[in-house]
Coordinates of C-alpha atoms in Angstrom, one line a residue:
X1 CA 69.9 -13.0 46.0
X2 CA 67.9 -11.4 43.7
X3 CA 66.1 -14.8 42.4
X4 CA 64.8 -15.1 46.0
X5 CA 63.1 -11.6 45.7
X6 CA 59.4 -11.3 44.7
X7 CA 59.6 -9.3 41.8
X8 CA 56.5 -7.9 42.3
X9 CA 56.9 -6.6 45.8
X10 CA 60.3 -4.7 44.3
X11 CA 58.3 -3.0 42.1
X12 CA 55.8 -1.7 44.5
X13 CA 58.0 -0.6 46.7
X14 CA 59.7 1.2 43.7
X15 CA 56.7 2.7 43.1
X16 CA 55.9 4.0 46.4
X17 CA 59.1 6.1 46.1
X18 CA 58.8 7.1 42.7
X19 CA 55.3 8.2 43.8
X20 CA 57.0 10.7 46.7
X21 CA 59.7 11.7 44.5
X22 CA 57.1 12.6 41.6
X23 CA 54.9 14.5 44.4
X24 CA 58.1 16.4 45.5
X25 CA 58.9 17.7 42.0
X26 CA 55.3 18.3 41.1
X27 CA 55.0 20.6 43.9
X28 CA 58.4 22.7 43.5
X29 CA 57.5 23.1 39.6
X30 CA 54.2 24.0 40.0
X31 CA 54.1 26.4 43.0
X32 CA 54.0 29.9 42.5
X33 CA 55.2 32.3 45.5
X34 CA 52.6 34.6 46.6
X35 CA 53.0 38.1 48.5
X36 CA 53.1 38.0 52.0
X37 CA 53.0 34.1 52.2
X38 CA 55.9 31.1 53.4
X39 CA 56.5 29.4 49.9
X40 CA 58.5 27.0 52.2
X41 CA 55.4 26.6 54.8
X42 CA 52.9 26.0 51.5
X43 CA 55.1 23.0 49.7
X44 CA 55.4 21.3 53.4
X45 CA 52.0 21.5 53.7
X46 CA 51.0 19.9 50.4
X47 CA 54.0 17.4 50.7
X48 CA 53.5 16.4 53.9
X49 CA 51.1 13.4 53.5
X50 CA 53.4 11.9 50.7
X51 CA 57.1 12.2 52.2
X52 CA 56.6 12.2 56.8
X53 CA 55.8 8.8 56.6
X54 CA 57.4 7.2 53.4
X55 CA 58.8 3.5 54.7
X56 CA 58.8 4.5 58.3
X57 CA 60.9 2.3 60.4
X58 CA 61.0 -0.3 57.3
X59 CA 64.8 0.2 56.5
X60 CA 64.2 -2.8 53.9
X61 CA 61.5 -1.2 51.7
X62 CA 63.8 1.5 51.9
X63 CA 67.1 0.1 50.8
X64 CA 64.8 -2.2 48.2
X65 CA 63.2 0.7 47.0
X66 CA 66.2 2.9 46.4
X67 CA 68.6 -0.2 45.0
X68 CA 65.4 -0.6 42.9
X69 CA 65.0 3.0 41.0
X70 CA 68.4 3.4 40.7
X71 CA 69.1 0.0 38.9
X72 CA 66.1 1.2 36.6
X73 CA 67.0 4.6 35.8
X74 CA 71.0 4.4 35.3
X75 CA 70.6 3.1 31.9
X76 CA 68.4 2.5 28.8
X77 CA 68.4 -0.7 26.4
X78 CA 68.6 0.9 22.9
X79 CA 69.2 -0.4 19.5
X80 CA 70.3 -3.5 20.7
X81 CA 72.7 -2.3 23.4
X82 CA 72.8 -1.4 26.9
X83 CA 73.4 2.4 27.3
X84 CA 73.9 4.6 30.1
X85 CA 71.4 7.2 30.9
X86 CA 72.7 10.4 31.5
X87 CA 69.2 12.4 31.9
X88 CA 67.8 9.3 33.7
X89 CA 70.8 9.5 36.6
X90 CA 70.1 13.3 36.0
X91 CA 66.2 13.3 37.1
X92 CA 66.9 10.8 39.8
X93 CA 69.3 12.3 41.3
X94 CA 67.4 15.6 41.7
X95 CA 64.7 14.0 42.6
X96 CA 65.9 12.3 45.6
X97 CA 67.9 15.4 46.9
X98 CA 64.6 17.4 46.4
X99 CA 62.7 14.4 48.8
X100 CA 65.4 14.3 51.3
X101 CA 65.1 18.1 51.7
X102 CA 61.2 17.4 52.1
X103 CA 61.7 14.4 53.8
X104 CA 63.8 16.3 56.8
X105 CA 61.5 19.6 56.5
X106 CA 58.3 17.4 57.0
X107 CA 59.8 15.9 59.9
X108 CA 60.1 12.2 58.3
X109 CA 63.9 11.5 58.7
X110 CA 66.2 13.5 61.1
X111 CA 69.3 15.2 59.0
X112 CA 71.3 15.1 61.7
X113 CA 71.1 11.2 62.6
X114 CA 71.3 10.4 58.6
X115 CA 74.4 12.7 58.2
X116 CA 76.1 10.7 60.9
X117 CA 75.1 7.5 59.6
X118 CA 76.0 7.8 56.0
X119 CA 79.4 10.5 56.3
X120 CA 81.2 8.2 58.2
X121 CA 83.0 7.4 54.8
X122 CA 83.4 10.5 53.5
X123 CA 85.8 12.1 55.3
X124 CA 85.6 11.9 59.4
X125 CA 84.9 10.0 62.6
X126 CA 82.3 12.0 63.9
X127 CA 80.4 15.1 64.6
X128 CA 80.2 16.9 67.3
X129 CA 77.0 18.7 68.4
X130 CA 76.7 22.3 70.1
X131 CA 74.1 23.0 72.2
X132 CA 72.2 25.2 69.9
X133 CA 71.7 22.7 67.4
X134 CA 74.9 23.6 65.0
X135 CA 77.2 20.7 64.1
X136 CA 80.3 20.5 63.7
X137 CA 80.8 17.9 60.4
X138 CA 84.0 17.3 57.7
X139 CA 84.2 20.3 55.1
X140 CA 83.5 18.2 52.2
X141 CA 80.0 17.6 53.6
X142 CA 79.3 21.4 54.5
X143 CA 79.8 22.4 50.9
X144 CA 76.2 23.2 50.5
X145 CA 76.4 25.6 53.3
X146 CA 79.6 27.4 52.0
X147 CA 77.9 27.7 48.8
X148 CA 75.2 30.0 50.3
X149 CA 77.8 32.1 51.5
X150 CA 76.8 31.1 55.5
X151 CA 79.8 32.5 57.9
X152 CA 81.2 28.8 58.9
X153 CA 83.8 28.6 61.4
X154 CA 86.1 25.8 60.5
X155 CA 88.9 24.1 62.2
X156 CA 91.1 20.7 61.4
X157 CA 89.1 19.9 58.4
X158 CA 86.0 20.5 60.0
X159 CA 83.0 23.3 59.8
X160 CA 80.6 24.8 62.3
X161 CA 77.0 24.3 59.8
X162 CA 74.0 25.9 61.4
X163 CA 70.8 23.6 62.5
X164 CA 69.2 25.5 59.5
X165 CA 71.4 24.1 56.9
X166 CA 71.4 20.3 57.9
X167 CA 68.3 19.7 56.0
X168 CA 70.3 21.2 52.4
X169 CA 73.9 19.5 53.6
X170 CA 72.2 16.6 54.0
X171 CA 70.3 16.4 50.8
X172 CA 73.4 17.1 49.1
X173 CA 74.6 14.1 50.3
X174 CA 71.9 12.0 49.1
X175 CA 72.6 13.3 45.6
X176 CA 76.0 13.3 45.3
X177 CA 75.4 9.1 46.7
X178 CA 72.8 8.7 44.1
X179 CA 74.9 9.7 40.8
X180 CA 78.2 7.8 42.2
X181 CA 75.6 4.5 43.2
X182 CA 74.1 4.7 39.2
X183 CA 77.7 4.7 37.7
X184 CA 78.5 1.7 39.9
X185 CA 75.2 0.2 39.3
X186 CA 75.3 0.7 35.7
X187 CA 78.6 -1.1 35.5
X188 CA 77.2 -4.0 37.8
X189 CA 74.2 -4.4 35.1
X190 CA 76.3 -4.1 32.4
X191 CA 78.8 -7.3 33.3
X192 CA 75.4 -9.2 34.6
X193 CA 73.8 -8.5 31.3
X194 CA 77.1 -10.0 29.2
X195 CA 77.5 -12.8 31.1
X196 CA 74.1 -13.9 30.8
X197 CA 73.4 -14.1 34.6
X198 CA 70.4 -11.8 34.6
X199 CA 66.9 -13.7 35.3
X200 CA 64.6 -12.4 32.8
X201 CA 62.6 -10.0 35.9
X202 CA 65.7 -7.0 36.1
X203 CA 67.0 -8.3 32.1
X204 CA 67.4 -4.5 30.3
X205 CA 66.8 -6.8 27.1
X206 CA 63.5 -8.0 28.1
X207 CA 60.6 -6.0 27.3
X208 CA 58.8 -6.9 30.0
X209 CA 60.9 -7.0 33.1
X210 CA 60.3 -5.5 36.7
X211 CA 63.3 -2.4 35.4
X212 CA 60.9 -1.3 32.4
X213 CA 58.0 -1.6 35.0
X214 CA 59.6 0.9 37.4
X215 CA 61.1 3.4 34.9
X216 CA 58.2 4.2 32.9
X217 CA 55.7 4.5 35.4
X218 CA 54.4 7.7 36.9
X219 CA 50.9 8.1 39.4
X220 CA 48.2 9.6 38.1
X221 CA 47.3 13.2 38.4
X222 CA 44.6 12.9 41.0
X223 CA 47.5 11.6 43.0
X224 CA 49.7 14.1 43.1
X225 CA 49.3 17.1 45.8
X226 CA 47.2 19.7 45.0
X227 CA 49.5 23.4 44.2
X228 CA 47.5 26.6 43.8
X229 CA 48.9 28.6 40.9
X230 CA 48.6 32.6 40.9
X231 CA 45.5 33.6 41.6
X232 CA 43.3 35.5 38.2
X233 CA 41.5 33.7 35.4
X234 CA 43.6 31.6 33.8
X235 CA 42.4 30.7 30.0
X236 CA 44.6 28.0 29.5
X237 CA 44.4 26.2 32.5
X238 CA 41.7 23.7 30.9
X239 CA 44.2 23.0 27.8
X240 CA 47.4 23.2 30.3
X241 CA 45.5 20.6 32.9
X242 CA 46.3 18.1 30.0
X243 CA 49.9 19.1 29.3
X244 CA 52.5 20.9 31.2
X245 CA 51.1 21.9 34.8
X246 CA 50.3 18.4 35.4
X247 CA 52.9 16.7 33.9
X248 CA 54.8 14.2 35.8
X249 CA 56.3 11.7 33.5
X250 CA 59.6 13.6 33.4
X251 CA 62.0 10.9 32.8
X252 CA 59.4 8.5 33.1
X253 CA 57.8 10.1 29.7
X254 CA 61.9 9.8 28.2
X255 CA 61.6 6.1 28.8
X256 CA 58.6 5.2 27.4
X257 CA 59.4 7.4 24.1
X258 CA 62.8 5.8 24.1
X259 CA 61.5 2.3 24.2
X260 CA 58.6 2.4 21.5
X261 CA 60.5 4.4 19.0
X262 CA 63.6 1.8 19.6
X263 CA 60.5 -1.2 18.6
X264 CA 59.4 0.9 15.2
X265 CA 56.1 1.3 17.7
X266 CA 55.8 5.5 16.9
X267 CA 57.2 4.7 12.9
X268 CA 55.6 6.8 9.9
X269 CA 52.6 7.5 12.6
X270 CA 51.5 10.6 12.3
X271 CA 47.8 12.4 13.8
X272 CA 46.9 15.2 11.7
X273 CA 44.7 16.9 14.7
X274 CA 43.6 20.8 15.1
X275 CA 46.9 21.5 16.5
X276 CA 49.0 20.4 13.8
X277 CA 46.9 21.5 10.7
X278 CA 46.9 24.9 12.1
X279 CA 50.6 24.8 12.4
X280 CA 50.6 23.4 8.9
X281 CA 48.6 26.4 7.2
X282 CA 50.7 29.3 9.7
X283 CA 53.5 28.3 7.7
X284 CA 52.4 28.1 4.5
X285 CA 53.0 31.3 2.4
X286 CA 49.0 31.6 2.4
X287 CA 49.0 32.1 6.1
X288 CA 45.8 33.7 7.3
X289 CA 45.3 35.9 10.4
X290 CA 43.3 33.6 12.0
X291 CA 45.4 30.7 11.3
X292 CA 48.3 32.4 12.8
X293 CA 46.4 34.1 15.7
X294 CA 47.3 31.7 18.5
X295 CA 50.9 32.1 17.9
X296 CA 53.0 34.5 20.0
X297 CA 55.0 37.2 18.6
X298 CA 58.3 35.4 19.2
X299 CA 56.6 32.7 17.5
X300 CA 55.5 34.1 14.3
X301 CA 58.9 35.5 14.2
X302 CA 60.0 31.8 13.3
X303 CA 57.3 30.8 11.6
X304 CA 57.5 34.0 8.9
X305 CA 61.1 33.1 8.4
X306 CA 59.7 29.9 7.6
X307 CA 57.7 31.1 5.1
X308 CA 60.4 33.4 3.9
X309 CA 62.8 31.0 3.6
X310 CA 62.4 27.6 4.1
X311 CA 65.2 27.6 6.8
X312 CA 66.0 28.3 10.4
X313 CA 69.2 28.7 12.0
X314 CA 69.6 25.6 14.9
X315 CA 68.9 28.4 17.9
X316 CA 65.7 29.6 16.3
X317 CA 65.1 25.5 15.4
X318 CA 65.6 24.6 19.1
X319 CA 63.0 27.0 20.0
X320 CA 60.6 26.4 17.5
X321 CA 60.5 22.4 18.0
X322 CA 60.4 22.9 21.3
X323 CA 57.7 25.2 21.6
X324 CA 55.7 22.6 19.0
X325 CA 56.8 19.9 21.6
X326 CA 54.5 22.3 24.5
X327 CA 51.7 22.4 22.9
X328 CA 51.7 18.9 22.5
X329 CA 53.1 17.6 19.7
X330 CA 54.3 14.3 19.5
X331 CA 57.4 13.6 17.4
X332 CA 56.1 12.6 14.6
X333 CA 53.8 15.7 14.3
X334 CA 57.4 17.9 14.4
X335 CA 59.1 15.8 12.0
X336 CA 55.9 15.9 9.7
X337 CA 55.4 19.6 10.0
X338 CA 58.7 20.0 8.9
X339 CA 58.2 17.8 6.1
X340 CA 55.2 19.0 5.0
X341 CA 55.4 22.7 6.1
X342 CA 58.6 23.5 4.9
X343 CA 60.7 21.5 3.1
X344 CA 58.5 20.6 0.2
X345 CA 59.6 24.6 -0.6
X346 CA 63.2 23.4 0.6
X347 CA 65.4 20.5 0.0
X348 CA 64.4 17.4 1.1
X349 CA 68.2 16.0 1.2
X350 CA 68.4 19.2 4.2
X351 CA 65.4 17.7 5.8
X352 CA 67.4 14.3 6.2
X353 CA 70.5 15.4 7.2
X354 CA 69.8 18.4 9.7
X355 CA 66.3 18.0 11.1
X356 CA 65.8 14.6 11.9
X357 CA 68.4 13.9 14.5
X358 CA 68.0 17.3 16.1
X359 CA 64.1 16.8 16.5
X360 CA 64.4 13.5 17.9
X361 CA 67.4 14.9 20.2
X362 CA 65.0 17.5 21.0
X363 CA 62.3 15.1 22.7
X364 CA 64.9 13.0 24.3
X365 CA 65.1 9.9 21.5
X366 CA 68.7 10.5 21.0
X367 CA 72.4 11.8 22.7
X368 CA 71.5 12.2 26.4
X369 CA 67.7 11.2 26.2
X370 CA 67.2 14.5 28.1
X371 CA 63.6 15.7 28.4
X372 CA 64.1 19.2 26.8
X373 CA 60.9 21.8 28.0
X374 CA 60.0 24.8 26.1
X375 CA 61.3 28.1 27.0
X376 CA 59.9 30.3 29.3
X377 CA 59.7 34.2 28.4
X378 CA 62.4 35.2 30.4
X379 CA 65.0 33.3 29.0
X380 CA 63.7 33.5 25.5
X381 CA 64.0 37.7 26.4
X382 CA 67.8 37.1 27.0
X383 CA 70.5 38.1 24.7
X384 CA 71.8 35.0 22.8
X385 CA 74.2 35.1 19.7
X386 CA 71.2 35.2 17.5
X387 CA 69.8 37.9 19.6
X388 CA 67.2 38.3 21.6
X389 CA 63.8 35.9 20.2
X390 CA 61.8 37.9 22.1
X391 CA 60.5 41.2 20.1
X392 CA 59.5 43.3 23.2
X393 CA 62.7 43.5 24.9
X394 CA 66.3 45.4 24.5
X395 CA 65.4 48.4 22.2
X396 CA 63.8 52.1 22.6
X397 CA 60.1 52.4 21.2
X398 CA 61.7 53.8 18.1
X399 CA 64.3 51.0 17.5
X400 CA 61.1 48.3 18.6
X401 CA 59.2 50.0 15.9
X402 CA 61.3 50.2 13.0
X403 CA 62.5 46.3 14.0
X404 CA 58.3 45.5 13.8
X405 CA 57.1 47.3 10.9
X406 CA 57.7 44.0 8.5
X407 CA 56.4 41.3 10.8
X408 CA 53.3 40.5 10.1
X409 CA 51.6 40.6 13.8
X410 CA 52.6 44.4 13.8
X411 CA 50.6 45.0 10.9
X412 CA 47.9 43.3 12.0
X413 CA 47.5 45.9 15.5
X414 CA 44.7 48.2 15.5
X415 CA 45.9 51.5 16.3
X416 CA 44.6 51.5 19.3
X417 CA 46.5 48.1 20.0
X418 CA 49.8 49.7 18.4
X419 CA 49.9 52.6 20.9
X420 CA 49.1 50.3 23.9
X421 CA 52.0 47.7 22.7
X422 CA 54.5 51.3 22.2
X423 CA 53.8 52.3 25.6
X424 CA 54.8 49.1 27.5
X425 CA 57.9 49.0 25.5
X426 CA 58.8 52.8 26.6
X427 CA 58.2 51.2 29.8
X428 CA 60.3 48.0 29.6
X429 CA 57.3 45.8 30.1
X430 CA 57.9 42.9 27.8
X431 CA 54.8 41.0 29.4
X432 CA 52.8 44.3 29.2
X433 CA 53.6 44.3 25.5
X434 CA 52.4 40.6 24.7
X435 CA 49.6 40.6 26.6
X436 CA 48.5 43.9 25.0
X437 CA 49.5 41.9 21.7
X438 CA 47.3 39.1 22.9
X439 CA 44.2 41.2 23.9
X440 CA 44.2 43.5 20.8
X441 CA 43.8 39.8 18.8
X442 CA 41.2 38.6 20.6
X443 CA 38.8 41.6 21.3
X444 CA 39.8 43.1 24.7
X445 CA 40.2 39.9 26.3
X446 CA 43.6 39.2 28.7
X447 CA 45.5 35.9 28.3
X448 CA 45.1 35.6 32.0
X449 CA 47.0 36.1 35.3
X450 CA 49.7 32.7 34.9
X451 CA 51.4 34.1 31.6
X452 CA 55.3 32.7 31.9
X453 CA 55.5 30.9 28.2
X454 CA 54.6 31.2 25.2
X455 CA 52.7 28.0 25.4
X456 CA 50.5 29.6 27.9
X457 CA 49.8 32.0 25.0
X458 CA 48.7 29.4 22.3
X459 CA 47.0 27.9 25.3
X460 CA 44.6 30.9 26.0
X461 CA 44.0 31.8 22.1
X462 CA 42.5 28.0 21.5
X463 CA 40.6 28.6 24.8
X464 CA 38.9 31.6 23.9
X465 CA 38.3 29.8 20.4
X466 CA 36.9 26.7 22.2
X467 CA 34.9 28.9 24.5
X468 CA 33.2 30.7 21.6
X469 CA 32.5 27.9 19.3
X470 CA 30.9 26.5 22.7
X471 CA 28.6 30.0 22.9
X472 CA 28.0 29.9 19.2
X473 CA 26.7 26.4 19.4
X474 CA 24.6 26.8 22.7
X475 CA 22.8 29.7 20.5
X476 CA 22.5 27.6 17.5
X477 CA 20.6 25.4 19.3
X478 CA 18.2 27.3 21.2
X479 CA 17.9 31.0 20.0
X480 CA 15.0 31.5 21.2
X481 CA 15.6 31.5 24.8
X482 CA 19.0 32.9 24.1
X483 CA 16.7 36.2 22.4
X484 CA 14.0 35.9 25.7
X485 CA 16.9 36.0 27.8
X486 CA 19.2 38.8 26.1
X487 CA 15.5 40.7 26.3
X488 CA 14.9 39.9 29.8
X489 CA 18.4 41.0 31.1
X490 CA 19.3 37.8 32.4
X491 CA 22.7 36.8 32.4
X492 CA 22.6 32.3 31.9
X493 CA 26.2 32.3 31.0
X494 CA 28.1 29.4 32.2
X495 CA 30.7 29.8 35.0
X496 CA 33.5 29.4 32.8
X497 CA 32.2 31.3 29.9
X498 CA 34.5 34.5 30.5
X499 CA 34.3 36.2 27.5
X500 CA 32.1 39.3 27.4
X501 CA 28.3 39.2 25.9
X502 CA 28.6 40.5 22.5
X503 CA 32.1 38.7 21.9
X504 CA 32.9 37.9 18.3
X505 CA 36.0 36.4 16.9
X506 CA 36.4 35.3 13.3
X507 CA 37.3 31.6 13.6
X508 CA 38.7 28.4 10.9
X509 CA 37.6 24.7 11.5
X510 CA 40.5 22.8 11.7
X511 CA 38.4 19.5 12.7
X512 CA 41.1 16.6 13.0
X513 CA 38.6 14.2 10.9
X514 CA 38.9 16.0 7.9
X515 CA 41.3 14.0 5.1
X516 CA 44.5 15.3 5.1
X517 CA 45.2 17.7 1.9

């Protein structure tokens, strides 16, 4: 059957799901509630035009599309072998329960229809259907329901699920199908692949078959719906347009990793760009202010115990890479910071046996092939058996200071800065405290309104760095209208220059054409 299919009508039609399903999860990630507003109403709005119409009254795109994905996602062809892909099975699955939820919300299937179409075989004949829109379905498919605590009435195996809930019980269903349809898929590919029955097309072994084709694709930014973060200024948002706030490859970006490094594609190659140098001279014992100035609090932590002693524990490791791995560094920039950085203090043998596996772990190249992101300041403000990573929270301003007055970033607080940083500790304001960090560092100015990691941190530091090497060099190169107009009162800053007049900031040039040292 499958030689009679045009490969390359699969494939779109994989695509034109893998397209709603990115939408769905680009929205959800993205959104941020605002006061007084429907988050629900906002993400139909934007999802709408991807997910209503998606194979409409075309159950064969459908049933091709979704027989297509899950073939390509429920396992991975590495070192020689056919493996299945936990974190693959993992996204997809989510995924498709997120677009079924849409799908039903947006008015595109009918929950109540699919429900009694596709739990005939799980446990029941039927449903029965109340007058006010409740259904009465088997237990085992209400479990969403009973998980949000809704008062079900339930009788013979059965339970009374509100109209309101069909859209979640029914989504539920898709994803409990979609993990149990990858194992039984995964089994089916592995026996076809043995036997040697596999046209080249859907052959894992193959490195150019229609499975590769559909797994490591992901649309283009431009095509995903359009989510309104927070509103305020936002300093990173140019730098974070290129990295995490659009990013949609999700397992898409696993496979594509997992493939070339399994090739040698990725081997020994190694960009030694701003971001990298700078990490490179934060952790050397030299480490300037300047050079460690984009670095958050929580992150200097790490880095000055880097310094210190050539060593992290694997929590403070985890953290570390994976903050590295948010602001965009590839995995051969981790491994070579941590070869070049710290070990030539260190012992190289420790390098080899401790770092290597849990880095390449860490950006989804081994175990799982999960797609680890960096934490978020809540979590990394949450007691953990290393304690907390984040400076600003869990002590009185006495215990905060007396923890801070060795770390370097403490030291470097005006006093002005110091007392400002104090006070939002008295009043449990970790954020508060950062940001007053952040502003003392970069003369008055706020990181910005959409603050939630410490990537967004880094982020808004090389901003404000970008922004006034920009000014600097606008001067440089006509200072005489810059003079007539500073005389004149006019005020020809550029939209996005947000940094005040008579900003300065002392700045290095870490230029990634220079020869590596």
């Amino acid at each position: 059957m499958v030689d009679e299919l045009d490969v390359d009508d699969v494939v779109a039609r994989a695509r034109a799901r893998l397209r709603a399903l990115h939408a769905a999860q680009h929205a959800v990630v993205n959104h941020r509630a605002r006061d007084g507003v429907d988050p629900d109403l906002e993400l139909k709005a934007s999802l709408a035009p991807y997910v209503r119409d998606l194979f409409a009254r075309d159950g064969t795109s459908e049933r091709a599309s979704a027989a297509a994905t899950r073939m390509a996602f429920c396992g991975l062809e590495t070192a020689g072998e056919l493996r299945f892909w936990e974190y693959g099975v993992e996204w997809l699955a989510t995924a498709e329960r997120r677009l079924a939820l849409y799908r039903v919300k947006c008015g595109g299937l009918d929950a109540r229809r699919m429900l009694v179409e596709d739990g005939s075989g799980e446990g029941g004949d039927g449903f029965e259907w109340d007058s006010d829109g409740s259904t009465w379905m088997p237990f085992e498919l209400a479990t969403t329901a009973t998980g949000r605590r809704v008062a079900l009435e339930v009788r013979d195996g059965y339970a009374k699920v509100p109209k309101e809930a069909l859209a979640e019980c029914y989504a539920e269903r898709v994803e409990r199908e979609v993990r149990r349809d990858c194992e039984r898929v995964f089994r089916k590919l592995r026996a076809w692949v043995s036997a040697g029955d596999a046209p080249r097309a859907f052959d894992p072994r193959c490195r150019s078959n229609a499975l590769r084709a559909i797994r490591t694709w992901q649309p283009a930014v431009e095509d995903l719906p359009r989510v309104d973060a927070r509103g305020g200024v936002s300093l990173a948002k140019r730098r974070r347009a290129r990295r995490r706030a659009v990013r949609v490859g999700g397992a898409a970006q696993v496979a594509i990793a997992v493939e070339a490094d399994d090739v040698g594609e990725d081997a020994e190659v190694h960009r030694s760009g701003e971001d990298l140098k700078r990490a490179l001279a934060a952790a050397h014992p030299a480490a300037t202010k300047v050079q460690t100035r984009p670095y958050p609090p929580c992150m200097r932590d790490q880095l000055s115990a880097l310094r210190r002693d050539a060593h992290l524990k694997y929590a403070d490791r985890f953290r570390l890479n994976l903050f590295l791995k948010g602001i965009g560094f590839e995995v051969g920039e981790t491994l070579e910071f941590w070869r070049r950085g710290v070990f030539p203090r260190g012992r190289m043998a420790a390098y080899q046996k401790e770092h290597t596996y849990s880095i390449r772990h860490h950006y989804g190249l081994e175990g799982a092939m999960k797609d680890y992101t960096p934490h978020n300041c809540e979590s990394l403000g949450k007691k953990s058996e290393n304690g907390r990573a984040c400076p600003f929270v869990g002590s009185n301003v006495d215990e905060f200071r007396s923890a801070s007055s060795s770390k370097d970033w403490f030291g470097e607080l005006s006093f002005d800065g110091r007392v400002a940083v104090e006070l939002a500790v008295q009043a449990g304001d970790a954020r508060c405290a950062c940001e007053r960090v952040f502003a003392d560092f970069h003369g008055g100015v706020p990181v910005g309104e959409d603050f939630l990691f410490p990537v967004d941190y880094y982020d808004a530091s090389l901003e404000i760095e970008e922004l006034y090497r920009e000014r600097k060099s606008a001067l440089a190169k006509a200072p005489s209208n810059a003079e007539n107009a500073a005389e004149s009162g006019d005020d020809d800053q550029a939209e996005d220059d947000v940094l005040p007049k008579n900003f300065k900031l002392d700045v290095d040039e870490f230029s990634s054409d220079d020869d590596d040292k």
